[in-house]
Amino acid sequence: MNIQINRWKILIASTIINICVGAIYAFSIFAMPLTNVFHVTMPEIMMAFTINAAISPIPMILGGKLVDKGGAKTAIILGGSMFGLGFILSGLATAPWMLYITYGVITGLGQGIVYSATIGNSVKLFPDKRGLAAGIVTAGYGGGTIVIAPIANALITSNGVQFALITLGIAFLVVILSCSFLVKACPAGFIPAGWTPPAAAGPNKGGINIPWNEMIKKPIFYVIASLFLIGALSGMMVTSNASVIGQTMFGLTPATAALFVSLYSLSNCTGRVFWGAISDKIGRTKCLMMIYIVIAAMMLTIALSTSIAGFAVAIVGIGLCFGGTMGIFPSIVGEKFGMKYYGVNYGVTFIGYSGAAFFGPRIANTVAAANGGQFTNAFYIALVISLVGFALTFVFQTMDKKKQTNTTSPKVA
């Protein structure tokens, strides 16, 4: 169906929206000042971020459901309102348990609904460039920390952490709701001008469209979710500990370590666009194979290196691959299970990322605590897990080829 729609304008607006919700990963900027405000320990404050990460599949599914029904704009307005309100209420909180509700639940739900809406709608608008579109729109999410962290730090320094949270919450409301008016839902059957969809083979000429309750019955779904978990695991280990690793293992000052955190975030952001575009050219599976090998090499580098240069190389490599993982899997879900139920399907598959968000930091922190603050053994664990991911890509490739053969082979009466 040839429908005139400015999909690039929608993609840009969606990316700006994701920069706002990507501020969720700037929580470390607020954490230390909040411990001083509430006179509590860091683990008590960090529980708000843990709750936020743990509930992520729920809003992803909710937002995806709205996208699948043509309600991308509605999802962004709903989720954006919750996200901004969550920040404002966090600034008004007077106890950690209130943060668990405001930052953990309200902001978490809003962020997930918005994220699933921007990704789902963008991937549907770019059937010819899924990897690139997913890479760009998720790059906004990954780059949110780069943009928001210095602003948040300046606000905290001048007026305190609670003022910073309230001010940012208001700003997020204004930006997200303003950009939402530029977003239009992808029309059903949309085909970009000048692009011819590949012919669907086999008896299902209309293409593959599998609802979530059928998707979870397929073994390939569990392989994809496992690949997602493995690809994101090393990134989540470093995301939560980059500054600490730099200071404890490489002797960096807090200020210099903060620069490396920004370098990691920039690499994460770049990797989403880079690997997404490359996967459009050479295929998702080959890209995943390369990503897992690079992760293994970077984990070996950071484990063995004693120089700041080695740390820098590893940080960049891990960040690129973490970003690549986040940029490629939206396309994989769409291609393997179809676009009709894409929003919900991606939300369900996002459980793989949630597993990485839960286990990655815990593996790193547990190993470091047992080894005098040294993360070296955690890096070796991540190296082995990435090699498992590399091996699993061959399983995925075999299952995918078998599925295609069964689809194209004529049935014999």
Tab-separated table of C-alpha atoms in Angstrom:
chain	number	residue	atom	x	y	z
A	1	MET	CA	0.000	0.000	0.000
A	2	ASN	CA	1.645	3.238	-1.169
A	3	ILE	CA	0.765	5.901	1.409
A	4	GLN	CA	2.520	9.265	1.551
A	5	ILE	CA	4.043	9.780	4.998
A	6	ASN	CA	7.177	11.601	6.119
A	7	ARG	CA	8.713	8.675	7.939
A	8	TRP	CA	12.093	10.397	8.455
A	9	LYS	CA	10.427	13.233	10.372
A	10	ILE	CA	8.706	10.645	12.551
A	11	LEU	CA	12.009	8.826	13.085
A	12	ILE	CA	13.762	12.047	14.164
A	13	ALA	CA	10.944	12.943	16.559
A	14	SER	CA	11.013	9.412	17.985
A	15	THR	CA	14.789	9.634	18.491
A	16	ILE	CA	14.473	12.931	20.395
A	17	ILE	CA	11.771	11.361	22.567
A	18	ASN	CA	14.090	8.427	23.290
A	19	ILE	CA	16.889	10.796	24.327
A	20	CYS	CA	14.541	11.968	27.082
A	21	VAL	CA	13.525	8.493	28.298
A	22	GLY	CA	17.152	7.346	27.975
A	23	ALA	CA	17.829	9.609	30.960
A	24	ILE	CA	16.731	6.637	33.045
A	25	TYR	CA	20.346	5.422	32.840
A	26	ALA	CA	21.636	8.657	34.369
A	27	PHE	CA	20.406	7.495	37.776
A	28	SER	CA	23.963	7.184	39.074
A	29	ILE	CA	24.156	10.988	38.837
A	30	PHE	CA	21.262	11.302	41.291
A	31	ALA	CA	22.100	8.337	43.523
A	32	MET	CA	24.895	9.757	45.681
A	33	PRO	CA	23.160	13.099	46.348
A	34	LEU	CA	19.972	11.212	47.244
A	35	THR	CA	21.822	9.137	49.854
A	36	ASN	CA	22.802	12.415	51.528
A	37	VAL	CA	19.256	13.792	51.346
A	38	PHE	CA	17.658	10.698	52.872
A	39	HIS	CA	20.666	9.666	55.027
A	40	VAL	CA	20.582	6.088	53.740
A	41	THR	CA	23.012	3.682	52.066
A	42	MET	CA	23.665	3.440	48.330
A	43	PRO	CA	22.019	-0.023	47.991
A	44	GLU	CA	18.805	1.418	49.457
A	45	ILE	CA	18.769	4.174	46.841
A	46	MET	CA	19.832	1.887	43.982
A	47	MET	CA	16.829	-0.339	44.683
A	48	ALA	CA	14.747	2.252	42.801
A	49	PHE	CA	16.807	1.620	39.667
A	50	THR	CA	16.633	-2.153	40.183
A	51	ILE	CA	12.829	-2.033	40.372
A	52	ASN	CA	12.782	0.103	37.232
A	53	ALA	CA	14.838	-2.442	35.294
A	54	ALA	CA	12.942	-5.450	36.648
A	55	ILE	CA	9.502	-4.308	35.471
A	56	SER	CA	10.650	-3.316	31.954
A	57	PRO	CA	8.937	-6.189	30.044
A	58	ILE	CA	5.522	-5.187	31.422
A	59	PRO	CA	5.373	-1.668	29.939
A	60	MET	CA	7.083	-2.903	26.768
A	61	ILE	CA	4.179	-5.294	26.219
A	62	LEU	CA	1.594	-2.632	27.096
A	63	GLY	CA	3.142	-0.128	24.708
A	64	GLY	CA	3.516	-2.778	22.039
A	65	LYS	CA	-0.169	-3.620	22.293
A	66	LEU	CA	-1.061	0.006	21.616
A	67	VAL	CA	1.340	0.161	18.647
A	68	ASP	CA	-0.149	-2.984	17.128
A	69	LYS	CA	-3.565	-1.304	17.285
A	70	GLY	CA	-2.306	1.862	15.576
A	71	GLY	CA	-1.926	3.805	18.817
A	72	ALA	CA	1.757	4.773	18.719
A	73	LYS	CA	1.006	8.439	19.453
A	74	THR	CA	-1.351	7.496	22.291
A	75	ALA	CA	1.325	5.257	23.794
A	76	ILE	CA	3.942	8.033	23.635
A	77	ILE	CA	1.595	10.582	25.237
A	78	LEU	CA	0.583	8.133	27.982
A	79	GLY	CA	4.093	6.860	28.652
A	80	GLY	CA	5.695	10.294	28.339
A	81	SER	CA	3.260	11.765	30.849
A	82	MET	CA	4.046	8.974	33.324
A	83	PHE	CA	7.784	9.366	32.753
A	84	GLY	CA	7.835	13.117	33.358
A	85	LEU	CA	5.467	12.827	36.321
A	86	GLY	CA	7.644	10.087	37.804
A	87	PHE	CA	10.666	12.397	37.767
A	88	ILE	CA	8.689	15.263	39.317
A	89	LEU	CA	7.315	13.043	42.077
A	90	SER	CA	10.812	11.629	42.683
A	91	GLY	CA	11.947	15.187	43.368
A	92	LEU	CA	9.143	15.533	45.903
A	93	ALA	CA	9.859	12.194	47.621
A	94	THR	CA	10.773	12.288	51.301
A	95	ALA	CA	11.831	8.655	51.802
A	96	PRO	CA	13.459	5.890	49.756
A	97	TRP	CA	10.249	3.826	49.612
A	98	MET	CA	8.616	6.723	47.792
A	99	LEU	CA	11.406	6.606	45.200
A	100	TYR	CA	10.647	2.930	44.657
A	101	ILE	CA	7.140	3.934	43.582
A	102	THR	CA	7.959	7.146	41.699
A	103	TYR	CA	11.268	6.331	39.985
A	104	GLY	CA	10.989	2.572	40.128
A	105	VAL	CA	7.381	1.997	39.094
A	106	ILE	CA	5.860	5.161	37.589
A	107	THR	CA	8.930	6.290	35.664
A	108	GLY	CA	9.735	2.687	34.727
A	109	LEU	CA	6.294	2.036	33.301
A	110	GLY	CA	6.307	5.300	31.379
A	111	GLN	CA	9.777	4.747	29.957
A	112	GLY	CA	8.945	1.230	28.767
A	113	ILE	CA	5.686	2.266	27.098
A	114	VAL	CA	7.419	5.092	25.214
A	115	TYR	CA	10.421	2.971	24.226
A	116	SER	CA	8.319	0.145	22.804
A	117	ALA	CA	6.138	2.647	20.921
A	118	THR	CA	9.031	4.501	19.278
A	119	ILE	CA	10.847	1.302	18.299
A	120	GLY	CA	7.759	-0.598	17.150
A	121	ASN	CA	6.415	2.249	15.030
A	122	SER	CA	9.829	3.058	13.512
A	123	VAL	CA	10.564	-0.538	12.529
A	124	LYS	CA	7.143	-0.777	10.868
A	125	LEU	CA	7.792	2.458	8.947
A	126	PHE	CA	11.121	1.172	7.583
A	127	PRO	CA	10.600	-2.379	6.282
A	128	ASP	CA	13.375	-1.661	3.770
A	129	LYS	CA	15.857	-0.378	6.376
A	130	ARG	CA	14.849	-2.075	9.611
A	131	GLY	CA	18.349	-2.344	11.030
A	132	LEU	CA	19.197	1.295	10.337
A	133	ALA	CA	15.881	2.609	11.674
A	134	ALA	CA	16.066	0.494	14.830
A	135	GLY	CA	19.689	1.555	15.277
A	136	ILE	CA	18.903	5.259	15.003
A	137	VAL	CA	15.856	5.269	17.270
A	138	THR	CA	17.556	3.136	19.936
A	139	ALA	CA	20.685	5.307	19.649
A	140	GLY	CA	18.599	8.136	21.077
A	141	TYR	CA	17.813	5.940	24.061
A	142	GLY	CA	21.424	4.881	24.467
A	143	GLY	CA	22.647	8.451	24.079
A	144	GLY	CA	20.237	9.927	26.598
A	145	THR	CA	22.834	9.742	29.354
A	146	ILE	CA	25.361	11.707	27.279
A	147	VAL	CA	22.919	14.574	26.864
A	148	ILE	CA	21.153	14.515	30.221
A	149	ALA	CA	24.014	13.682	32.627
A	150	PRO	CA	25.873	17.034	32.366
A	151	ILE	CA	22.592	18.962	32.566
A	152	ALA	CA	21.535	16.981	35.633
A	153	ASN	CA	24.945	17.447	37.247
A	154	ALA	CA	24.796	21.224	36.703
A	155	LEU	CA	21.300	21.414	38.202
A	156	ILE	CA	22.322	19.312	41.199
A	157	THR	CA	25.405	21.463	41.807
A	158	SER	CA	23.471	24.721	41.653
A	159	ASN	CA	20.152	23.849	43.316
A	160	GLY	CA	20.252	20.307	44.710
A	161	VAL	CA	19.147	16.887	43.524
A	162	GLN	CA	15.444	17.295	44.245
A	163	PHE	CA	15.256	20.524	42.243
A	164	ALA	CA	17.111	18.744	39.416
A	165	LEU	CA	14.600	15.877	39.316
A	166	ILE	CA	11.612	18.226	39.284
A	167	THR	CA	13.111	20.484	36.610
A	168	LEU	CA	14.042	17.578	34.369
A	169	GLY	CA	10.600	16.024	34.843
A	170	ILE	CA	8.939	19.213	33.619
A	171	ALA	CA	11.354	19.442	30.683
A	172	PHE	CA	10.702	15.813	29.716
A	173	LEU	CA	6.959	16.412	29.749
A	174	VAL	CA	7.297	19.410	27.437
A	175	VAL	CA	9.709	17.771	24.973
A	176	ILE	CA	8.033	14.344	24.770
A	177	LEU	CA	4.498	15.684	24.462
A	178	SER	CA	5.595	18.273	21.869
A	179	CYS	CA	7.387	15.657	19.761
A	180	SER	CA	4.452	13.272	20.063
A	181	PHE	CA	2.435	15.553	17.765
A	182	LEU	CA	4.992	14.857	15.003
A	183	VAL	CA	4.544	11.097	15.358
A	184	LYS	CA	2.045	9.271	13.175
A	185	ALA	CA	1.234	5.592	13.454
A	186	CYS	CA	2.483	3.440	10.603
A	187	PRO	CA	-0.527	2.688	8.355
A	188	ALA	CA	-1.470	-0.963	7.926
A	189	GLY	CA	0.184	-2.434	4.841
A	190	PHE	CA	2.579	0.518	4.475
A	191	ILE	CA	5.124	0.150	1.655
A	192	PRO	CA	7.772	2.871	1.131
A	193	ALA	CA	7.791	4.516	-2.289
A	194	GLY	CA	10.188	2.796	-4.678
A	195	TRP	CA	10.555	-0.346	-2.578
A	196	THR	CA	9.283	-3.751	-3.611
A	197	PRO	CA	8.706	-6.203	-0.760
A	198	PRO	CA	10.392	-9.587	-1.237
A	199	ALA	CA	7.928	-12.220	-2.372
A	200	ALA	CA	6.682	-14.442	0.423
A	201	ALA	CA	7.471	-18.063	-0.268
A	202	GLY	CA	5.455	-21.133	0.547
A	203	PRO	CA	1.791	-21.551	1.355
A	204	ASN	CA	1.718	-18.438	3.537
A	205	LYS	CA	1.873	-15.854	0.765
A	206	GLY	CA	0.815	-13.096	3.130
A	207	GLY	CA	4.014	-13.475	5.100
A	208	ILE	CA	4.594	-14.607	8.667
A	209	ASN	CA	2.512	-13.033	11.438
A	210	ILE	CA	2.724	-14.949	14.699
A	211	PRO	CA	0.986	-13.720	17.892
A	212	TRP	CA	2.892	-13.857	21.175
A	213	ASN	CA	1.014	-16.871	22.559
A	214	GLU	CA	2.103	-18.889	19.515
A	215	MET	CA	5.581	-17.352	19.449
A	216	ILE	CA	6.440	-18.603	22.934
A	217	LYS	CA	5.651	-22.164	21.838
A	218	LYS	CA	8.439	-22.073	19.255
A	219	PRO	CA	11.944	-23.205	20.277
A	220	ILE	CA	13.531	-20.476	18.140
A	221	PHE	CA	11.941	-17.838	20.395
A	222	TYR	CA	13.920	-19.135	23.385
A	223	VAL	CA	17.110	-19.139	21.338
A	224	ILE	CA	16.491	-15.513	20.327
A	225	ALA	CA	15.714	-14.462	23.919
A	226	SER	CA	18.870	-16.243	25.120
A	227	LEU	CA	20.976	-14.536	22.445
A	228	PHE	CA	19.493	-11.209	23.540
A	229	LEU	CA	20.390	-11.913	27.178
A	230	ILE	CA	23.947	-12.954	26.317
A	231	GLY	CA	24.523	-9.980	24.020
A	232	ALA	CA	23.345	-7.476	26.629
A	233	LEU	CA	24.946	-9.133	29.680
A	234	SER	CA	28.476	-7.745	29.311
A	235	GLY	CA	27.095	-4.318	28.484
A	236	MET	CA	24.985	-4.241	31.644
A	237	MET	CA	27.987	-5.370	33.704
A	238	VAL	CA	29.949	-2.359	32.478
A	239	THR	CA	27.025	0.084	32.386
A	240	SER	CA	26.545	-0.187	36.130
A	241	ASN	CA	30.245	-0.285	37.045
A	242	ALA	CA	32.279	1.638	34.439
A	243	SER	CA	33.319	4.427	36.806
A	244	VAL	CA	34.136	2.014	39.650
A	245	ILE	CA	36.180	-0.238	37.333
A	246	GLY	CA	38.158	2.737	36.063
A	247	GLN	CA	38.948	3.959	39.553
A	248	THR	CA	39.673	0.656	41.327
A	249	MET	CA	41.490	-1.225	38.542
A	250	PHE	CA	43.112	1.530	36.481
A	251	GLY	CA	43.696	4.269	39.044
A	252	LEU	CA	41.522	6.896	37.417
A	253	THR	CA	40.301	9.931	39.303
A	254	PRO	CA	36.519	10.297	39.657
A	255	ALA	CA	36.530	13.109	37.074
A	256	THR	CA	38.499	11.065	34.538
A	257	ALA	CA	36.373	8.003	35.212
A	258	ALA	CA	33.309	10.102	34.420
A	259	LEU	CA	34.819	10.893	31.015
A	260	PHE	CA	35.180	7.175	30.356
A	261	VAL	CA	31.542	6.688	31.294
A	262	SER	CA	30.666	9.265	28.628
A	263	LEU	CA	32.963	7.476	26.155
A	264	TYR	CA	31.172	4.211	26.888
A	265	SER	CA	27.771	5.850	26.405
A	266	LEU	CA	28.888	7.381	23.119
A	267	SER	CA	30.135	3.987	21.911
A	268	ASN	CA	26.870	2.385	22.965
A	269	CYS	CA	24.962	5.021	21.008
A	270	THR	CA	27.175	4.677	17.911
A	271	GLY	CA	27.040	0.881	17.983
A	272	ARG	CA	23.261	0.868	17.588
A	273	VAL	CA	23.423	2.740	14.288
A	274	PHE	CA	26.628	1.076	13.052
A	275	TRP	CA	25.671	-2.556	13.653
A	276	GLY	CA	22.066	-1.927	12.670
A	277	ALA	CA	23.117	-0.580	9.272
A	278	ILE	CA	25.713	-3.340	8.788
A	279	SER	CA	23.144	-6.014	9.599
A	280	ASP	CA	20.962	-4.679	6.759
A	281	LYS	CA	23.860	-5.441	4.409
A	282	ILE	CA	25.294	-8.756	5.637
A	283	GLY	CA	22.430	-10.219	7.683
A	284	ARG	CA	21.564	-10.313	11.384
A	285	THR	CA	23.134	-13.689	12.156
A	286	LYS	CA	26.572	-12.792	10.775
A	287	CYS	CA	26.437	-9.545	12.736
A	288	LEU	CA	25.646	-11.400	15.940
A	289	MET	CA	28.545	-13.780	15.361
A	290	MET	CA	30.884	-10.817	14.969
A	291	ILE	CA	29.475	-9.074	18.036
A	292	TYR	CA	29.985	-12.068	20.326
A	293	ILE	CA	33.562	-12.542	19.125
A	294	VAL	CA	34.348	-8.862	19.668
A	295	ILE	CA	32.804	-9.005	23.160
A	296	ALA	CA	35.014	-11.995	24.015
A	297	ALA	CA	38.105	-10.172	22.717
A	298	MET	CA	37.256	-7.012	24.653
A	299	MET	CA	36.620	-8.940	27.870
A	300	LEU	CA	40.024	-10.587	27.497
A	301	THR	CA	41.561	-7.164	26.825
A	302	ILE	CA	40.098	-5.518	29.928
A	303	ALA	CA	40.950	-8.553	32.085
A	304	LEU	CA	44.611	-8.626	31.044
A	305	SER	CA	45.291	-4.937	30.546
A	306	THR	CA	46.999	-2.773	33.131
A	307	SER	CA	47.063	0.405	31.025
A	308	ILE	CA	44.504	3.151	30.605
A	309	ALA	CA	44.778	2.692	26.831
A	310	GLY	CA	43.699	-0.935	27.189
A	311	PHE	CA	40.781	0.120	29.348
A	312	ALA	CA	39.758	2.698	26.731
A	313	VAL	CA	39.865	0.149	23.903
A	314	ALA	CA	37.801	-2.337	25.908
A	315	ILE	CA	35.244	0.298	26.948
A	316	VAL	CA	34.738	1.372	23.340
A	317	GLY	CA	34.485	-2.214	22.056
A	318	ILE	CA	32.045	-3.349	24.738
A	319	GLY	CA	29.937	-0.226	24.272
A	320	LEU	CA	29.749	-0.722	20.494
A	321	CYS	CA	28.667	-4.340	20.912
A	322	PHE	CA	26.105	-3.603	23.620
A	323	GLY	CA	24.630	-0.948	21.358
A	324	GLY	CA	24.694	-3.358	18.435
A	325	THR	CA	22.746	-5.929	20.423
A	326	MET	CA	20.059	-3.375	21.243
A	327	GLY	CA	19.937	-2.231	17.619
A	328	ILE	CA	19.737	-5.643	15.929
A	329	PHE	CA	17.165	-7.566	17.975
A	330	PRO	CA	14.199	-5.337	17.089
A	331	SER	CA	14.784	-6.313	13.447
A	332	ILE	CA	15.233	-10.013	14.255
A	333	VAL	CA	11.890	-10.160	16.075
A	334	GLY	CA	10.105	-8.464	13.174
A	335	GLU	CA	11.643	-10.756	10.574
A	336	LYS	CA	11.100	-14.015	12.414
A	337	PHE	CA	7.617	-13.416	13.814
A	338	GLY	CA	6.144	-10.756	11.510
A	339	MET	CA	5.047	-7.153	11.925
A	340	LYS	CA	1.337	-7.516	12.652
A	341	TYR	CA	1.937	-8.394	16.311
A	342	TYR	CA	5.408	-6.887	16.474
A	343	GLY	CA	4.840	-4.537	19.405
A	344	VAL	CA	3.754	-7.232	21.845
A	345	ASN	CA	6.216	-9.787	20.472
A	346	TYR	CA	9.190	-7.490	21.013
A	347	GLY	CA	7.960	-6.680	24.513
A	348	VAL	CA	7.870	-10.389	25.361
A	349	THR	CA	11.312	-10.981	23.826
A	350	PHE	CA	12.630	-8.050	25.877
A	351	ILE	CA	12.600	-10.459	28.817
A	352	GLY	CA	16.067	-11.421	27.523
A	353	TYR	CA	17.312	-7.886	28.149
A	354	SER	CA	15.676	-7.813	31.574
A	355	GLY	CA	17.577	-10.970	32.457
A	356	ALA	CA	20.816	-9.255	31.452
A	357	ALA	CA	19.879	-6.160	33.478
A	358	PHE	CA	19.228	-8.351	36.513
A	359	PHE	CA	22.166	-10.766	36.324
A	360	GLY	CA	24.891	-8.625	34.721
A	361	PRO	CA	25.437	-6.113	37.546
A	362	ARG	CA	24.990	-8.823	40.179
A	363	ILE	CA	27.646	-11.075	38.657
A	364	ALA	CA	30.079	-8.156	38.462
A	365	ASN	CA	29.413	-6.855	41.978
A	366	THR	CA	29.405	-10.299	43.610
A	367	VAL	CA	32.727	-11.252	42.013
A	368	ALA	CA	34.265	-7.880	42.874
A	369	ALA	CA	33.123	-8.124	46.499
A	370	ALA	CA	34.712	-11.574	46.797
A	371	ASN	CA	37.995	-10.420	45.246
A	372	GLY	CA	38.847	-7.203	47.022
A	373	GLY	CA	37.061	-4.959	44.535
A	374	GLN	CA	38.694	-6.536	41.465
A	375	PHE	CA	36.379	-7.333	38.529
A	376	THR	CA	38.844	-9.508	36.585
A	377	ASN	CA	37.099	-12.830	37.192
A	378	ALA	CA	33.775	-11.283	36.212
A	379	PHE	CA	35.319	-10.364	32.862
A	380	TYR	CA	36.399	-13.973	32.329
A	381	ILE	CA	32.870	-15.144	33.139
A	382	ALA	CA	31.485	-12.702	30.577
A	383	LEU	CA	34.073	-13.916	28.047
A	384	VAL	CA	32.920	-17.525	28.411
A	385	ILE	CA	29.260	-16.519	28.205
A	386	SER	CA	29.913	-14.541	25.001
A	387	LEU	CA	31.523	-17.610	23.440
A	388	VAL	CA	28.414	-19.573	24.385
A	389	GLY	CA	26.467	-16.890	22.531
A	390	PHE	CA	28.715	-17.321	19.490
A	391	ALA	CA	28.029	-21.075	19.497
A	392	LEU	CA	24.318	-20.432	19.944
A	393	THR	CA	24.236	-18.337	16.761
A	394	PHE	CA	24.942	-21.535	14.807
A	395	VAL	CA	21.964	-23.185	16.498
A	396	PHE	CA	19.867	-20.153	15.589
A	397	GLN	CA	21.111	-20.270	11.996
A	398	THR	CA	20.314	-23.990	11.682
A	399	MET	CA	16.824	-23.581	13.150
A	400	ASP	CA	16.121	-20.621	10.892
A	401	LYS	CA	17.243	-22.485	7.757
A	402	LYS	CA	15.150	-25.505	8.738
A	403	LYS	CA	12.149	-23.239	9.261
A	404	GLN	CA	12.623	-21.663	5.823
A	405	THR	CA	12.989	-25.088	4.198
A	406	ASN	CA	9.773	-26.309	5.809
A	407	THR	CA	7.992	-23.159	4.636
A	408	THR	CA	9.128	-23.394	1.024
A	409	SER	CA	8.950	-27.172	0.550
A	410	PRO	CA	5.715	-28.328	-1.139
A	411	LYS	CA	3.622	-30.785	0.804
A	412	VAL	CA	3.337	-34.241	-0.715
A	413	ALA	CA	-0.155	-35.745	-0.599
